[in-house]
Structures are given as C-alpha cells and as structure tokens.
Coordinates of C-alpha atoms and ligand atoms in Angstrom, one line a residue:
X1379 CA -17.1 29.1 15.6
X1380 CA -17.8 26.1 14.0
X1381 CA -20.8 24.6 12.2
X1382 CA -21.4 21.2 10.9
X1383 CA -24.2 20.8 8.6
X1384 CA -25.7 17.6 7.4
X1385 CA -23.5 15.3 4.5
X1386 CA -24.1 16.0 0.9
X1387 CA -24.2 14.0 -2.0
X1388 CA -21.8 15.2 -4.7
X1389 CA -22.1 13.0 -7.9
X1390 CA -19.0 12.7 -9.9
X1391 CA -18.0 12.4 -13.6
X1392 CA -16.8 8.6 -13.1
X1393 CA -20.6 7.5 -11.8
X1394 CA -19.1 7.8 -8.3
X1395 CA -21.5 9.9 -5.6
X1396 CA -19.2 11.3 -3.3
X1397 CA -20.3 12.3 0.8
X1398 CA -19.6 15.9 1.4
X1399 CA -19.0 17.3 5.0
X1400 CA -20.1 21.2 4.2
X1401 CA -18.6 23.0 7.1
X1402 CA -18.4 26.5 8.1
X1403 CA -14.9 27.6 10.8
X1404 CA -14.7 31.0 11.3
X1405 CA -11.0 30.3 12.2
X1406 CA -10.1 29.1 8.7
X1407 CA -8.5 31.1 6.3
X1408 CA -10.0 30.3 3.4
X1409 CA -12.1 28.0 1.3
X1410 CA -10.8 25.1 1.5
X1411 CA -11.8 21.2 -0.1
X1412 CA -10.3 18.1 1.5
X1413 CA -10.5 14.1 0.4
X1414 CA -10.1 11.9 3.7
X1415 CA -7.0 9.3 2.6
X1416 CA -9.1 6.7 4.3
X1417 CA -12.8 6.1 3.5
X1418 CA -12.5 9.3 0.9
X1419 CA -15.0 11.1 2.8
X1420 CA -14.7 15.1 1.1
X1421 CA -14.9 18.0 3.4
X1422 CA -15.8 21.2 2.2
X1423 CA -15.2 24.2 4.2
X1424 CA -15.8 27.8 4.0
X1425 CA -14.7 30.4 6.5
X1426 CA -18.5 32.5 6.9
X1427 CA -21.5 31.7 6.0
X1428 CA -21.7 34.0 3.2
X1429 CA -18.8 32.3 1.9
X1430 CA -20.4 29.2 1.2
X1431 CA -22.1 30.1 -2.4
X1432 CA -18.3 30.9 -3.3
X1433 CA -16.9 27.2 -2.0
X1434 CA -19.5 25.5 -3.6
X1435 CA -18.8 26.2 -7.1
X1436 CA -15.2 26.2 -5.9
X1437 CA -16.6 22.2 -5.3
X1438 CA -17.8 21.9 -8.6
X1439 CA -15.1 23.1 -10.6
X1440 CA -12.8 20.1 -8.4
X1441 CA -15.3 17.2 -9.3
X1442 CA -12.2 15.0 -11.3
X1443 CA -9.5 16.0 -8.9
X1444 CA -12.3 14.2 -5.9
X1445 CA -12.5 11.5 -8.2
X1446 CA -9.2 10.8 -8.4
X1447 CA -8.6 11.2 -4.7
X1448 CA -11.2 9.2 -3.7
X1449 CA -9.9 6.5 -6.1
X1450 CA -6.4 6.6 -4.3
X1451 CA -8.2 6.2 -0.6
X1452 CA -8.2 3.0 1.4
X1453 CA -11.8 1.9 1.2
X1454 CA -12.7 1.1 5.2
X1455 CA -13.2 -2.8 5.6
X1456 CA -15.4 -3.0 8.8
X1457 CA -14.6 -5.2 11.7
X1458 CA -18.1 -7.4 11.0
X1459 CA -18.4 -10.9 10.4
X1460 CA -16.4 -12.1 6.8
X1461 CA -14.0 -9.3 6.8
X1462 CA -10.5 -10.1 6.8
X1463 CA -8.4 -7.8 9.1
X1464 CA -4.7 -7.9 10.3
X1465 CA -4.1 -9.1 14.1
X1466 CA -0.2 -8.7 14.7
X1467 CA 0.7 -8.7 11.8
X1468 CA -1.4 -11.2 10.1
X1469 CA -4.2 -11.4 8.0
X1470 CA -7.3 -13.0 9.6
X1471 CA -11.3 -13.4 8.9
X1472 CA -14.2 -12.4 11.6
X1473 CA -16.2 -15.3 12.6
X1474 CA -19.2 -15.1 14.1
X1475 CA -20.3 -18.4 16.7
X1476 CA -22.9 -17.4 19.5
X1477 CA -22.8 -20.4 20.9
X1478 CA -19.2 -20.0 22.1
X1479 CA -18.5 -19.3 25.8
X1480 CA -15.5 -17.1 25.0
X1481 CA -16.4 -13.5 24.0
X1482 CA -13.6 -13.5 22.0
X1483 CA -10.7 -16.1 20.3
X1484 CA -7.9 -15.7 18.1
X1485 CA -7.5 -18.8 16.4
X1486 CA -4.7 -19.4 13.6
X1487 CA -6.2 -17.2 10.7
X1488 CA -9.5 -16.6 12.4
X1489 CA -10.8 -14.1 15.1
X1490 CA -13.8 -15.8 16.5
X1491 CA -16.7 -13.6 18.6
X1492 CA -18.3 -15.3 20.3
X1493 CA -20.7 -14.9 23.1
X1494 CA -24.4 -13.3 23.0
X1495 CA -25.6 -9.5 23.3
X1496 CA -22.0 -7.7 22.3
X1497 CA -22.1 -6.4 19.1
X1498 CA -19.0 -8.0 16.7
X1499 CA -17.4 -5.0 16.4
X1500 CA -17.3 -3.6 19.7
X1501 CA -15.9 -6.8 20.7
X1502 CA -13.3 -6.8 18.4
X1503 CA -12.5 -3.1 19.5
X1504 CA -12.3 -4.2 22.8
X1505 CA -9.9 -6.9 22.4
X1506 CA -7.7 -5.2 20.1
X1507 CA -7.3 -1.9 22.7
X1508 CA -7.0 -4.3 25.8
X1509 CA -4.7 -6.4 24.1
X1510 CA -2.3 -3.2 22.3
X1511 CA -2.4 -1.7 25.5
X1512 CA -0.7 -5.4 27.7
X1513 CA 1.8 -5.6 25.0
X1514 CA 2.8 -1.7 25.0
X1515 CA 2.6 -1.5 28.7
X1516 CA 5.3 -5.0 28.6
X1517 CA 7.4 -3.6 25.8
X1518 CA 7.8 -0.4 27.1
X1519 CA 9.0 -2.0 30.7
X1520 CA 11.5 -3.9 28.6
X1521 CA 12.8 -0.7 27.2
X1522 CA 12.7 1.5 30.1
X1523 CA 14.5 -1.5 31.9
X1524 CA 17.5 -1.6 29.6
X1525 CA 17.5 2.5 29.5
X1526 CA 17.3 3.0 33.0
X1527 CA 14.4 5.1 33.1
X1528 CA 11.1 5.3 34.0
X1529 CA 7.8 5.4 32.2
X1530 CA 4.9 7.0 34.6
X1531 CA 2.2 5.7 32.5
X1532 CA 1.1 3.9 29.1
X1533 CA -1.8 4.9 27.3
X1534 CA -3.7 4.0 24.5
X1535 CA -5.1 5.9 21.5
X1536 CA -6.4 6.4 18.0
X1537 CA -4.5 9.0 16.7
X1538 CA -4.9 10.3 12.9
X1539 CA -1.3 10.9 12.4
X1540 CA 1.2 9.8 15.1
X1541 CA 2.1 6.2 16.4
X1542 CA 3.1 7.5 19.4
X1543 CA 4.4 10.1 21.5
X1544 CA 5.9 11.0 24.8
X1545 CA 5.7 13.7 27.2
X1546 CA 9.2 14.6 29.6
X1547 CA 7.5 13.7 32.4
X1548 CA 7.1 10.5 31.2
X1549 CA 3.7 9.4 30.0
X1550 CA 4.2 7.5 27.0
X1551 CA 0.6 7.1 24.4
X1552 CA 0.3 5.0 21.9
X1553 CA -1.8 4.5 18.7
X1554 CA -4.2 0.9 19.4
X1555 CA -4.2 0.4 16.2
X1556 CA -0.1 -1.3 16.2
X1557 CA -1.9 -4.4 17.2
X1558 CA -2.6 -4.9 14.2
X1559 CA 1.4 -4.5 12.6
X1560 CA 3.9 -7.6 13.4
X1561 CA 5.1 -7.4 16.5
X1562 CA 8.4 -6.4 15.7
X1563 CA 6.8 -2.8 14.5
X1564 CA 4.8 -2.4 18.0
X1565 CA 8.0 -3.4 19.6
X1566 CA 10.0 -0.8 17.9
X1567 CA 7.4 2.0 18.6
X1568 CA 7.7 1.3 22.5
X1569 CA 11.3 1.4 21.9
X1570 CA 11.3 4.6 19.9
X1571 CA 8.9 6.4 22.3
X1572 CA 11.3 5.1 25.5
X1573 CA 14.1 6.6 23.7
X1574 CA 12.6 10.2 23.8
X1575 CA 12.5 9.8 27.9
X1576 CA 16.6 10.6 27.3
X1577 CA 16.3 12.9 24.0
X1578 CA 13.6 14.6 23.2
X1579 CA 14.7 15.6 20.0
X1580 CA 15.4 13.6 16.9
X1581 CA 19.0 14.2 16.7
X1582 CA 21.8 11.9 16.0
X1583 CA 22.5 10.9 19.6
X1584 CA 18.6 10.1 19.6
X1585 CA 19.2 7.4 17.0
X1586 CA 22.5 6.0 18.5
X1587 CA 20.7 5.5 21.5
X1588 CA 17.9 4.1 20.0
X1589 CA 19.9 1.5 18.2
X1590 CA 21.1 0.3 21.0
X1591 CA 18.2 -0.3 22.4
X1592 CA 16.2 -1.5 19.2
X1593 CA 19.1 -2.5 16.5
X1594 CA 16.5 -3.5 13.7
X1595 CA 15.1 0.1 13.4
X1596 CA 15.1 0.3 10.2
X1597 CA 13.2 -2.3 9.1
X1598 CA 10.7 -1.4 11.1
X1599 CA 10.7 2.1 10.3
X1600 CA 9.8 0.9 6.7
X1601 CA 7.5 -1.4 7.6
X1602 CA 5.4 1.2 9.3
X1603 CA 6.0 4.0 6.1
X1604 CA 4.9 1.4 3.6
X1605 CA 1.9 -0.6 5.5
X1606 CA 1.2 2.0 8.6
X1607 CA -1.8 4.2 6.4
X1608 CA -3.8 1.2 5.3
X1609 CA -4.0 0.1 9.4
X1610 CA -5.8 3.3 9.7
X1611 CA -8.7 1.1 7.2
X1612 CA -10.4 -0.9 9.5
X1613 CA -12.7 -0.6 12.1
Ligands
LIG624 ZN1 10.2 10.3 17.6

C-alpha cells in the first residue's frame, strides 16, 4: 500500500524552505529520507502510519545534510520562453513569435515556437520526442545494418536512470532526452543498445563488437558520465 499525502514545507538552517513528499509504503523497510539529484525535491517515507511521528523527527534531526543535498542538485530550467536549453548538443534560447506559421524552428542558437494555442512547452516536448525518436529509429538501422541484425521496434522514453535498453527479442527503447547530447552521444547509444541484439551481457566480446561497430566509444561514454545527469534538468 501506498499513500501520498500533500507536500510539506520544511524550512532549513541556510534560509532555504525545502518541498517534502511525506509518504507512507507499506513495502518499505524502513524510514527512510531521500533528496531528488534534480530539482532537490525531499521525500520522506515511513513504512505505517504509525511510523510517521518516528520519520519526522528522524527529518528534523537531517535538516543540514538536505541542505547540502539540495545545494548539490541541478536546479530544473523550464522549457519556457528565455530559457536556454541544449538541442544536440548545443546550447540554445526559447523564443516565443505567434505570429510565425511554423509551430516550431530551430534556428542557429535559437528554438523559435511559434504558432497560436500550443503551450511553449508542450511544443518543445513534442519536437524534441518526435525528433529523438527519427534520429534513433535512423541510427539504430545504420547499426543493425552493419551488425546484421534486426531491430523489431524503436521506442522512446523518459527514464530516471538508463539511456537505453534492449530486450532479446529485439525492441530497442530509448531515453528522449539524448536529443539534447551531440549527436555523436545519441549515435553511440543506438550503437551500444544494437550491440546487446548479439551479447546481452557486458562482457569483453560485448565491447569488441561494439568497437567495431562504434570505434569512438569512449569518448562518448565520458561525455554521457560527465554531462548525461544535468540533461535530466530541463523540461
Ligand atoms: Zn549496455
């Protein structure tokens, strides 16, 4: 059983008023306190009701380590007019022109909406799904081409922790958000995921294979370690 209850406000040492999530799972173990890496949203959560007395002064007692959680997180830029958000790799501002016929432009370092009734961000949601899920579905072709197997189906996704995965039979889902990475890092995903259709493992012959398919692994590999959580900001 699970309950969510309404957010709380939790005010910190450092000024700082922190949004608690106060929820109650009978499947978990024990209290437990949790700070969200993006948006440093805190989630409390007891395993009974009766417990709940018990995890909130286990809250309070916690107040600087949230503090210095939520200081670490990636504060959420929204995709509104005036933000600046990566497209493919590159940084680029939201501009808003109603006036303009297309619904949606990228232009140099500018994503232009344009268009009446759609809300700015749905539009830009929109766009940036339609447009991951063209270049996975060509990528992964290329890949599957020079592999000699075959993907069943490409799908798009916004998972919290993978990039994407693969099933044996074929069906290959990806995260959206690699849109926003150079193309070289969605590339290499589509590669990487292909390579699981022959080893479904990551053992060495996994990697041999994959540098054949994808030499510049590496780099990418990095690139997605280093700048890969801060993609997970925007939206
Ligand atoms: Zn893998």
């Amino acid at each position: 059983m699970s309950l969510t209850g309404p957010y709380e406000h939790l005010p910190l040492a450092n000024g700082d008023i922190a949004p608690v999530h106060i929820r109650v799972d009978g499947r978990a173990k024990r209290i437990s306190l949790k700070v969200e890496k993006i948006g440093g949203l805190v989630t409390l959560t007891a395993p009974s009701e009766a417990k709940l007395p018990e995890a909130r002064r286990f809250m309070s007692k916690r107040t600087r380590w949230i503090a210095e959680r939520r200081a670490e997180a990636h504060e959420i830029t929204p995709f509104e007019p005036g933000s600046v958000v990566p497209f493919l790799g590159r940084m680029r501002r939201i501009v808003q022109d109603k006036s303009a016929k297309d619904p949606l432009v990228v232009f140099g370092d500018q994503i232009l909406v344009g268009g009446p009734g759609s809300s700015v961000k749905s539009a830009i949601y929109r766009f940036f799904k339609a447009e991951a899920l063209r270049r996975l579905i060509a990528s992964t072709s290329k890949y599957a081409a020079k592999s000699g197997v075959t993907v069943k189906r490409v799908s798009i996704r916004d998972a919290k922790t993978r990039w994407g995965s693969c099933s044996a039979d074929g069906r290959l889902s990806f995260s959206w958000r690699l849109v926003m990475a150079p193309e070289h890092v969605l590339d290499y995903v589509a590669a990487h995921e292909v390579a699981h259709l022959q080893h479904m493992n990551h053992s060495p012959e996994y990697w041999t294979h994959l540098a054949g398919l994808f030499p510049e692994f590496k780099v990418a590999e990095s690139w997605l370690k280093e700048n890969g959580p801060s993609l997970r900001s925007y939206g």
